[in-house]
Short mmCIF file of C-alpha atoms in Angstrom, two decimals:
data_model
loop_
_atom_site.label_atom_id
_atom_site.label_comp_id
_atom_site.label_asym_id
_atom_site.label_seq_id
_atom_site.Cartn_x
_atom_site.Cartn_y
_atom_site.Cartn_z
CA MET A 906 -38.09 -41.71 -61.57
CA ALA A 907 -37.18 -43.77 -65.23
CA GLU A 908 -40.11 -45.44 -64.24
CA LYS A 909 -42.31 -42.70 -65.49
CA GLY A 910 -41.70 -41.50 -69.23
CA GLY A 911 -43.95 -38.00 -68.56
CA LYS A 912 -43.68 -35.49 -66.57
CA GLY A 913 -45.96 -34.56 -63.79
CA SER A 914 -43.81 -38.07 -62.30
CA SER A 915 -45.87 -37.68 -59.16
CA VAL A 916 -48.01 -40.10 -57.13
CA PRO A 917 -49.04 -38.77 -53.54
CA SER A 918 -47.83 -40.76 -50.92
CA LYS A 919 -46.13 -43.66 -51.79
CA ALA A 920 -44.60 -42.21 -55.26
CA VAL A 921 -43.78 -38.31 -53.51
CA LYS A 922 -41.35 -41.09 -51.59
CA SER A 923 -40.27 -43.12 -54.71
CA SER A 924 -40.07 -40.21 -56.71
CA LEU A 925 -38.09 -38.07 -54.04
CA LYS A 926 -35.74 -41.55 -53.21
CA SER A 927 -34.18 -42.48 -56.92
CA ALA A 928 -34.64 -45.53 -57.13
CA THR A 929 -37.01 -47.64 -55.73
CA SER A 930 -37.26 -51.60 -55.03
CA ASN A 931 -40.17 -52.19 -57.45
CA GLY A 932 -42.06 -49.10 -56.19
CA GLY A 933 -42.89 -47.59 -59.24
CA LYS A 934 -45.43 -49.67 -61.06
CA THR A 935 -46.74 -51.13 -57.27
CA SER A 936 -46.86 -47.24 -56.33
CA ALA A 937 -48.34 -45.27 -59.84
CA LYS A 938 -50.65 -48.33 -59.53
CA GLY A 939 -52.37 -46.13 -56.63
CA LYS A 940 -54.03 -49.12 -54.24
CA ASP A 941 -51.99 -49.12 -51.15
CA ASP A 942 -53.64 -52.41 -50.19
CA GLY A 943 -52.42 -54.00 -53.24
CA SER A 944 -48.79 -53.34 -52.43
CA GLY A 945 -48.53 -55.26 -49.52
CA LYS A 946 -46.04 -52.17 -48.27
CA PRO A 947 -47.54 -51.68 -44.33
CA LYS A 948 -48.97 -47.77 -44.05
CA LYS A 949 -46.98 -47.36 -40.53
CA GLY A 950 -44.33 -45.42 -39.98
CA ARG A 951 -43.38 -43.89 -43.48
CA LYS A 952 -40.68 -41.03 -44.53
CA VAL A 953 -40.17 -38.91 -46.98
CA GLN A 954 -37.36 -37.94 -47.15
CA PHE A 955 -34.56 -36.58 -48.89
CA ASP A 956 -31.22 -39.58 -48.33
CA SER A 957 -29.66 -39.46 -51.63
CA GLU A 958 -27.21 -37.64 -53.93
CA GLY A 959 -25.50 -36.67 -51.04
CA LEU A 960 -28.69 -33.81 -49.65
CA GLY A 961 -27.58 -35.67 -46.74
CA ASP A 962 -29.85 -37.86 -44.47
CA GLY A 963 -33.47 -36.21 -43.10
CA ILE A 964 -33.22 -32.68 -43.51
CA PHE A 965 -36.25 -32.75 -44.86
CA GLY A 966 -38.42 -35.97 -42.76
CA PHE A 967 -41.81 -35.24 -43.48
CA SER A 968 -43.64 -39.04 -42.17
CA SER A 969 -46.66 -39.46 -43.86
CA GLY A 970 -47.54 -42.68 -42.57
CA GLY A 971 -47.67 -42.72 -38.16
CA LYS A 972 -50.96 -41.07 -37.07
CA ALA A 973 -51.20 -39.80 -40.58
CA ASP A 974 -53.24 -43.03 -41.66
CA SER A 975 -55.95 -41.07 -42.38
CA LEU A 976 -53.57 -38.55 -44.40
CA LEU A 977 -52.43 -41.20 -46.69
CA ASN A 978 -55.81 -42.37 -47.44
CA LYS A 979 -56.87 -39.05 -47.80
CA LEU A 980 -53.93 -38.95 -50.60
CA ASN A 981 -54.71 -42.31 -51.79
CA LEU A 982 -58.72 -40.67 -52.52
CA GLY A 983 -56.95 -39.32 -54.95
CA LYS A 984 -56.80 -42.75 -56.79
CA GLY A 985 -60.02 -43.31 -56.44
CA GLY A 986 -59.77 -45.77 -52.69
CA LYS A 987 -62.91 -46.60 -51.35
CA GLY A 988 -64.67 -43.94 -48.53
CA ASP A 989 -64.12 -41.34 -51.29
CA LYS A 990 -66.09 -38.69 -48.98
CA THR A 991 -66.40 -36.55 -52.55
CA GLY A 992 -68.58 -39.70 -53.96
CA LYS A 993 -66.10 -40.57 -56.60
CA ALA A 994 -65.81 -43.22 -58.53
CA ALA A 995 -62.65 -45.57 -58.25
CA LYS A 996 -60.14 -44.56 -60.68
CA SER A 997 -57.36 -47.16 -61.73
CA SER A 998 -54.84 -44.50 -63.14
CA ALA A 999 -52.30 -44.91 -66.41
CA PRO A 1000 -48.72 -45.85 -64.63
CA LYS A 1001 -47.54 -42.30 -65.91
CA GLU A 1002 -50.53 -40.18 -65.55
CA PRO A 1003 -50.25 -38.08 -62.30
CA LEU A 1004 -52.58 -38.27 -59.72
CA PRO A 1005 -53.54 -34.54 -57.75
CA LEU A 1006 -53.32 -34.28 -54.67
CA GLU A 1007 -56.25 -33.27 -53.29
CA LEU A 1008 -57.67 -30.50 -51.65
CA ARG A 1009 -59.00 -30.95 -48.36
CA VAL A 1010 -59.41 -27.79 -45.98
CA GLU A 1011 -62.32 -28.38 -44.54
CA GLN A 1012 -61.50 -31.37 -43.35
CA GLU A 1013 -58.46 -29.56 -41.79
CA LEU A 1014 -59.79 -26.87 -40.67
CA PRO A 1015 -60.09 -26.41 -37.02
CA LYS A 1016 -63.39 -25.28 -34.75
CA HIS A 1017 -64.70 -21.70 -36.18
CA ALA A 1018 -62.13 -21.33 -38.30
CA LYS A 1019 -62.70 -19.03 -41.33
CA CYS A 1020 -61.02 -19.83 -44.94
CA LEU A 1021 -60.24 -16.08 -46.53
CA MET A 1022 -59.02 -15.93 -49.47
CA ASP A 1023 -56.07 -13.38 -50.01
CA CYS A 1024 -57.91 -10.17 -50.64
CA GLU A 1025 -60.33 -10.40 -47.50
CA ALA A 1026 -57.44 -10.89 -46.03
CA THR A 1027 -55.78 -7.81 -47.16
CA GLU A 1028 -57.78 -5.66 -46.56
CA ILE A 1029 -58.08 -6.96 -43.09
CA LEU A 1030 -54.23 -6.62 -41.94
CA GLN A 1031 -54.39 -3.04 -43.99
CA GLY A 1032 -56.55 -2.19 -41.69
CA ILE A 1033 -54.98 -2.84 -38.56
CA GLN A 1034 -50.72 -1.88 -40.25
CA GLU A 1035 -53.12 1.46 -40.01
CA GLN A 1036 -53.65 1.52 -36.24
CA MET A 1037 -50.24 0.00 -35.55
CA VAL A 1038 -48.61 3.71 -35.28
CA ILE A 1039 -51.19 4.27 -32.77
CA LEU A 1040 -50.10 0.69 -31.16
CA SER A 1041 -46.37 0.87 -31.41
CA GLU A 1042 -46.19 3.90 -29.47
CA ASP A 1043 -47.27 2.05 -26.72
CA PRO A 1044 -43.96 -0.10 -25.48
CA THR A 1045 -46.42 -2.62 -23.86
CA ILE A 1046 -48.24 -3.59 -26.76
CA LYS A 1047 -46.66 -6.30 -28.72
CA ILE A 1048 -47.44 -7.55 -32.47
CA PRO A 1049 -46.88 -10.80 -33.56
CA VAL A 1050 -43.81 -11.39 -35.77
CA SER A 1051 -45.67 -12.66 -39.18
CA PHE A 1052 -47.74 -9.66 -39.09
CA ASP A 1053 -45.39 -8.03 -41.39
CA ARG A 1054 -44.63 -11.07 -43.18
CA GLY A 1055 -48.51 -12.06 -43.26
CA LEU A 1056 -49.41 -8.89 -44.97
CA GLN A 1057 -46.43 -8.56 -47.59
CA TYR A 1058 -47.08 -11.81 -48.87
CA ALA A 1059 -51.05 -11.32 -48.99
CA LYS A 1060 -50.78 -7.44 -51.17
CA ASN A 1061 -48.08 -9.01 -53.38
CA GLY A 1062 -50.61 -11.56 -53.90
CA ILE A 1063 -53.64 -9.68 -54.74
CA HIS A 1064 -55.59 -9.00 -57.98
CA TYR A 1065 -58.35 -7.74 -56.84
CA ALA A 1066 -59.60 -4.65 -55.31
CA ASP A 1067 -62.64 -5.03 -53.15
CA PRO A 1068 -62.85 -8.57 -51.82
CA ALA A 1069 -66.88 -8.12 -51.12
CA SER A 1070 -67.03 -7.48 -55.08
CA VAL A 1071 -64.75 -11.43 -55.47
CA ARG A 1072 -66.99 -12.83 -53.00
CA ARG A 1073 -70.30 -12.30 -54.60
CA ALA A 1074 -68.87 -12.84 -58.01
CA LEU A 1075 -67.94 -16.83 -56.49
CA GLU A 1076 -70.63 -17.18 -53.99
CA PRO A 1077 -73.22 -18.77 -56.88
CA LEU A 1078 -70.48 -21.50 -57.02
CA THR A 1079 -70.92 -23.03 -53.54
CA GLN A 1080 -74.78 -24.04 -54.81
CA TYR A 1081 -72.46 -27.18 -57.09
CA GLY A 1082 -71.13 -27.56 -53.84
CA VAL A 1083 -67.67 -26.08 -54.87
CA THR A 1084 -66.34 -25.73 -50.92
CA GLU A 1085 -64.74 -22.53 -48.86
CA GLY A 1086 -61.61 -23.52 -49.01
CA GLU A 1087 -61.87 -24.20 -52.89
CA ILE A 1088 -63.31 -20.68 -54.15
CA CYS A 1089 -60.71 -19.38 -51.92
CA VAL A 1090 -58.24 -20.71 -53.87
CA ILE A 1091 -60.32 -19.55 -57.09
CA GLY A 1092 -60.20 -16.41 -55.64
CA ASN A 1093 -56.53 -16.37 -54.87
CA VAL A 1094 -55.25 -17.69 -57.85
CA CYS A 1095 -56.80 -15.38 -59.82
CA PRO A 1096 -57.31 -17.95 -62.85
CA GLU A 1097 -58.30 -16.81 -66.28
CA THR A 1098 -60.00 -20.29 -67.64
CA PRO A 1099 -61.85 -22.89 -66.67
CA ASP A 1100 -59.66 -25.34 -67.56
CA GLU A 1101 -56.90 -23.54 -64.99
CA VAL A 1102 -59.44 -24.02 -61.83
CA PHE A 1103 -59.87 -27.39 -63.04
CA ALA A 1104 -56.15 -27.63 -63.05
CA LEU A 1105 -55.17 -25.93 -60.21
CA VAL A 1106 -57.92 -27.87 -58.22
CA PRO A 1107 -58.56 -31.26 -58.64
CA SER A 1108 -61.07 -31.73 -56.22
CA LEU A 1109 -63.94 -29.63 -58.84
CA LYS A 1110 -62.62 -32.17 -61.36
CA ALA A 1111 -65.35 -34.51 -60.34
CA LYS A 1112 -68.60 -31.69 -61.13
CA LYS A 1113 -67.04 -30.75 -64.32
CA SER A 1114 -69.36 -31.28 -66.56
CA LYS A 1115 -71.88 -29.20 -63.35
CA LEU A 1116 -69.21 -26.45 -63.13
CA ALA A 1117 -67.73 -26.13 -67.02
CA GLU A 1118 -70.47 -23.47 -67.64
CA PRO A 1119 -70.85 -21.30 -64.09
CA LEU A 1120 -67.28 -21.01 -63.41
CA LYS A 1121 -66.89 -19.39 -67.34
CA ASP A 1122 -69.31 -17.05 -65.89
CA VAL A 1123 -67.53 -16.94 -63.22
CA LEU A 1124 -64.76 -16.12 -64.18
CA ALA A 1125 -65.69 -13.36 -66.53
CA GLU A 1126 -67.43 -11.83 -63.56
CA LEU A 1127 -64.13 -12.30 -62.20
CA VAL A 1128 -61.83 -10.43 -64.83
CA LYS A 1129 -63.90 -7.42 -64.93
CA LEU A 1130 -63.40 -7.11 -60.86
CA LYS A 1131 -60.09 -7.14 -61.63
CA LYS A 1132 -59.56 -5.08 -65.09
CA ALA A 1133 -61.19 -2.19 -62.22
CA THR A 1134 -58.41 -2.58 -60.07
CA MET B 316 -53.82 -19.55 -47.04
CA PHE B 317 -55.67 -17.31 -44.95
CA LEU B 318 -57.93 -18.60 -41.41
CA LYS B 319 -60.27 -16.44 -39.45
CA VAL B 320 -60.63 -17.81 -36.34
CA GLN B 321 -62.37 -17.32 -32.90
CA LEU B 322 -60.63 -18.32 -29.94
CA PRO B 323 -61.41 -18.65 -25.89
CA TRP B 324 -58.29 -17.99 -23.99
CA ASN B 325 -57.00 -17.39 -20.67
CA VAL B 326 -55.42 -14.04 -19.72
CA ILE B 327 -54.41 -13.94 -17.03
CA ILE B 328 -54.57 -9.99 -15.21
CA SER B 329 -51.87 -9.67 -12.62
CA ALA B 330 -52.51 -7.90 -9.03
CA GLU B 331 -51.32 -5.13 -10.01
CA ASN B 332 -52.75 -4.50 -13.52
CA LEU B 333 -56.04 -5.07 -11.63
CA ASP B 334 -58.05 -1.50 -11.21
CA ALA B 335 -61.04 -0.36 -9.70
CA ARG B 336 -62.27 1.45 -13.27
CA GLY B 337 -63.60 -1.16 -15.64
CA LEU B 338 -61.82 0.47 -19.13
CA MET B 339 -58.20 0.35 -17.15
CA LEU B 340 -58.90 -3.18 -16.65
CA GLN B 341 -60.16 -3.65 -20.31
CA ARG B 342 -56.95 -2.31 -21.80
CA SER B 343 -54.87 -4.63 -19.35
CA ILE B 344 -56.83 -7.58 -20.39
CA LEU B 345 -56.15 -6.41 -24.28
CA ILE B 346 -52.93 -5.94 -23.20
CA ARG B 347 -52.13 -8.91 -22.09
CA LEU B 348 -53.77 -10.63 -24.72
CA LEU B 349 -51.76 -9.37 -27.29
CA ASP B 350 -48.87 -10.34 -25.24
CA ASP B 351 -49.90 -13.98 -24.86
CA PHE B 352 -50.59 -13.77 -28.57
CA ALA B 353 -47.65 -12.49 -29.95
CA CYS B 354 -45.60 -14.94 -27.61
CA LYS B 355 -47.19 -17.78 -29.07
CA LYS B 356 -45.63 -17.27 -32.77
CA ALA B 357 -48.25 -20.37 -34.03
CA THR B 358 -49.85 -23.24 -33.26
CA LYS B 359 -50.28 -26.73 -35.82
CA ASP B 360 -54.08 -26.32 -36.17
CA LEU B 361 -54.39 -22.98 -36.81
CA GLY B 362 -51.06 -21.94 -38.44
CA TYR B 363 -49.34 -18.21 -37.33
CA PHE B 364 -51.27 -16.06 -35.72
CA LEU B 365 -50.59 -13.03 -37.57
CA ALA B 366 -53.21 -10.66 -35.38
CA VAL B 367 -55.65 -9.47 -33.24
CA MET B 368 -59.05 -8.49 -34.69
CA THR B 369 -61.93 -8.00 -31.96
CA LEU B 370 -61.96 -8.92 -28.47
CA GLU B 371 -65.28 -10.81 -28.33
CA SER B 372 -66.48 -11.06 -25.01
CA ILE B 373 -65.16 -10.48 -21.78
CA GLY B 374 -65.97 -13.45 -19.21
CA GLU B 375 -66.23 -13.89 -15.15
CA GLY B 376 -62.78 -13.47 -13.25
CA LYS B 377 -61.50 -16.07 -11.47
CA VAL B 378 -58.95 -15.63 -8.35
CA ARG B 379 -56.02 -18.08 -8.38
CA GLN B 380 -56.19 -19.01 -5.24
CA HIS B 381 -52.04 -19.08 -4.73
CA SER B 382 -50.51 -15.89 -6.61
CA GLY B 383 -53.91 -13.58 -6.43
CA ASP B 384 -53.50 -13.36 -9.97
CA VAL B 385 -57.20 -12.72 -11.96
CA LEU B 386 -57.87 -15.25 -14.34
CA PHE B 387 -60.27 -13.96 -17.25
CA PRO B 388 -61.82 -15.99 -20.09
CA VAL B 389 -61.90 -14.19 -22.71
CA VAL B 390 -63.24 -14.78 -26.31
CA PHE B 391 -61.98 -13.23 -29.51
CA SER B 392 -61.01 -13.37 -33.26
CA GLY B 393 -57.55 -13.11 -35.30
CA ILE B 394 -56.45 -14.47 -38.51
CA THR B 395 -53.61 -16.20 -39.17
CA PHE B 396 -51.94 -17.83 -41.82
CA LYS B 397 -51.79 -21.97 -42.58
CA LEU B 398 -50.46 -24.00 -45.42
CA PHE B 399 -52.77 -27.14 -46.55
CA ARG B 400 -51.89 -30.17 -48.95
CA GLY B 401 -52.90 -29.35 -52.14
CA GLU B 402 -53.18 -25.66 -51.54
CA ILE B 403 -51.63 -23.64 -55.07
CA LEU B 404 -49.71 -20.47 -53.07
CA ASP B 405 -46.89 -18.98 -54.29
CA GLY B 406 -43.44 -18.13 -52.79
CA VAL B 407 -39.97 -15.83 -53.60
CA VAL B 408 -36.44 -18.33 -53.09
CA HIS B 409 -34.59 -17.06 -51.20
CA LYS B 410 -31.63 -20.12 -51.91
CA VAL B 411 -30.93 -22.19 -54.01
CA LEU B 412 -29.11 -25.59 -54.01
CA LYS B 413 -28.11 -28.27 -55.88
CA HIS B 414 -31.00 -30.53 -55.29
CA GLY B 415 -33.44 -27.76 -55.03
CA VAL B 416 -34.45 -24.97 -53.84
CA PHE B 417 -35.95 -22.84 -50.56
CA LEU B 418 -39.26 -20.82 -50.82
CA ARG B 419 -40.82 -18.30 -48.78
CA CYS B 420 -44.38 -17.49 -48.14
CA GLY B 421 -45.57 -15.34 -45.90
CA PRO B 422 -44.43 -16.23 -42.45
CA VAL B 423 -43.33 -19.49 -43.86
CA GLU B 424 -39.37 -19.69 -44.18
CA ASN B 425 -38.83 -23.08 -45.03
CA VAL B 426 -40.47 -24.33 -47.76
CA TYR B 427 -38.51 -26.41 -49.81
CA LEU B 428 -39.19 -28.07 -54.19
CA SER B 429 -37.28 -30.64 -55.00
CA ASN B 430 -35.61 -31.12 -58.27
CA LEU B 431 -37.52 -34.37 -58.80
CA LYS B 432 -40.63 -32.42 -58.54
CA MET B 433 -39.99 -29.17 -60.65
CA ALA B 434 -39.48 -31.24 -63.83
CA ASP B 435 -38.22 -30.10 -66.50
CA TYR B 436 -35.54 -27.88 -64.40
CA LYS B 437 -32.44 -28.59 -64.79
CA TYR B 438 -29.46 -26.67 -62.54
CA VAL B 439 -26.86 -24.67 -63.34
CA PRO B 440 -24.02 -23.96 -61.06
CA GLY B 441 -22.34 -20.75 -60.94
CA GLU B 442 -22.22 -17.21 -58.91
CA ASN B 443 -25.65 -17.21 -58.88
CA PRO B 444 -26.48 -20.80 -59.06
CA VAL B 445 -29.98 -21.83 -60.75
CA PHE B 446 -32.73 -24.24 -62.16
CA LEU B 447 -32.75 -23.42 -66.77
CA ASN B 448 -36.23 -25.62 -68.32
CA ASP B 449 -35.24 -25.64 -72.64
CA LYS B 450 -37.53 -23.04 -72.65
CA LEU B 451 -35.56 -20.65 -69.93
CA SER B 452 -38.11 -20.27 -67.51
CA LYS B 453 -35.50 -20.08 -64.77
CA ILE B 454 -36.00 -20.88 -60.98
CA GLY B 455 -33.28 -18.54 -59.22
CA LYS B 456 -33.62 -16.55 -56.04
CA ASP B 457 -36.39 -13.24 -55.46
CA VAL B 458 -38.62 -15.29 -58.08
CA THR B 459 -41.77 -15.57 -57.88
CA VAL B 460 -43.19 -19.08 -58.16
CA ARG B 461 -46.67 -21.37 -58.14
CA PHE B 462 -47.15 -24.28 -56.35
CA MET B 463 -48.74 -26.85 -55.18
CA VAL B 464 -48.40 -28.27 -51.15
CA ILE B 465 -47.69 -31.40 -50.73
CA GLY B 466 -46.73 -31.64 -47.37
CA THR B 467 -46.18 -29.62 -44.36
CA LYS B 468 -44.50 -30.04 -41.05
CA TRP B 469 -44.89 -28.69 -37.67
CA LEU B 470 -41.75 -28.74 -36.30
CA GLU B 471 -42.95 -27.99 -32.14
CA VAL B 472 -39.68 -26.77 -30.65
CA GLU B 473 -39.15 -24.23 -33.09
CA ARG B 474 -42.82 -23.15 -33.52
CA GLU B 475 -43.24 -22.90 -37.20
CA PHE B 476 -44.57 -24.99 -40.18
CA GLN B 477 -41.63 -26.61 -42.67
CA ALA B 478 -43.75 -27.30 -46.56
CA LEU B 479 -42.55 -29.29 -49.28
CA VAL B 480 -44.03 -28.84 -52.55
CA SER B 481 -44.46 -29.24 -56.26
CA LEU B 482 -44.45 -27.99 -59.66
CA ASP B 483 -45.83 -31.19 -60.59
CA GLY B 484 -49.49 -30.44 -62.90
CA ASP B 485 -50.19 -27.09 -66.20
CA PHE B 486 -50.36 -23.97 -64.26
CA LEU B 487 -47.58 -24.23 -62.24
CA GLY B 488 -44.00 -22.51 -62.02
CA PRO B 489 -42.78 -18.90 -61.81
CA VAL B 490 -44.55 -16.78 -62.27
CA SER B 491 -43.85 -12.64 -64.17
#
C-alpha cells in the first residue's frame, strides 16, 4: 500500500486485491487507474486472498472473477467504465482517491423480493416473536435458527418507532431516481446530513445536484421521527 | 439487508398426515412448510431464512406415484437477511486477530475486517487485544462497528455466507 499515500486506499476489485497483498508488482498505479482494459490483467479467476504475514493462505478466498465478470464490471462501473447503467460519466480517478463500491441491490435481487428497512423488519419479526410462545409449545413446529439473531440485529439497529412514517418521509426521494435499496440503506443508517448520505451511498453522488435540497428536507423529517421515539 | 420474499414451494405431505378435515390438512401443510423452511437455513439468492410470514395460496395436491405422498405447491411470503456489496451495516466484533477482526452481523458470523481495511488503526496486543487509532478510537471485542461490505461469499456445504468488509470511507468505524 506504499503507493497510496492517503487514507481510504481501497479501490474496488483490483485494488482490493492489491491492498490485501502487501506488495503488488506493479499493481498500484494501474489498479488505481481503474481501467480494467488498459491494465492488461486478465479478468478471469481473480482471487482476493489474505496470504501475507502469516495469516495463512486462503482463510478467506473470495473470487471476484470467474462467473463474476459481471461483478467486476459492476465494481469497475464505479470508476466510470463503459456500459455504466447509472449513466455516470467516465471518471478517471486520481491514484490516491478511493473509488467507492456502489450498492446495486436491485440488480442482485431475485424476483418477487423486496427490500425492507430494519425498522420494518423489526416490526414484523417482533409480531412473529409474540406468537412464538404459542408456537413453541407445539414440538412439531420448528423456528429457523437465524430468527433470533436476525431479530436481535434488527432491534439493535433501529432508530425509529414508526416504520410507516419513515417510509412516507423517504418516499419523495423515489421521484429523483433513488432506488428501493438506496432508500433502505438511508433508513437503516439514520444519517444526519446530506454529506453523510452521499458518503455512505456513493451511487447517489451522480444525482447530488438534484438530490441535495430534497435530501435536506427528508433528513429533517427523519430527525423529527427519531426524536419522537 | 432484510428482504421480504414471495416464494413458491413444494410441500410434501405423507399419507398418514392426510386428513379428510380441511383445516387439519392446512395445518399439516403449514407445519411441513415451517419445518422445511427452518431446515433450509439459507440460500445463495435470498440469504438467511428468518421467518415465514403468510401462506398466500395452496395449490392442488398431486399424488406421487410410488410413495403415496401428496405434493402441494404453495406460495408463501417470508423474511430473509442477505448482505449486499456496497451496503452499510453495523456488526459486533467477536474475535480480534493480529491482522483483522471478525464481526457478527445478524445471522452472519464470519464478517472479516482486515487491518488493511481499517486505515490508521494499529494492533495493540495483550490479554484483550484491540485495534487503536491516533484518536484513541478502539476496535475490540464487543465493539459495534459500522462498515461497508466489499465482498460476499456463499459456502454451499455449510449453507452460510462470509463477508469481507471495509472501513475505508467517511462515517465508518466504531459507533457508540
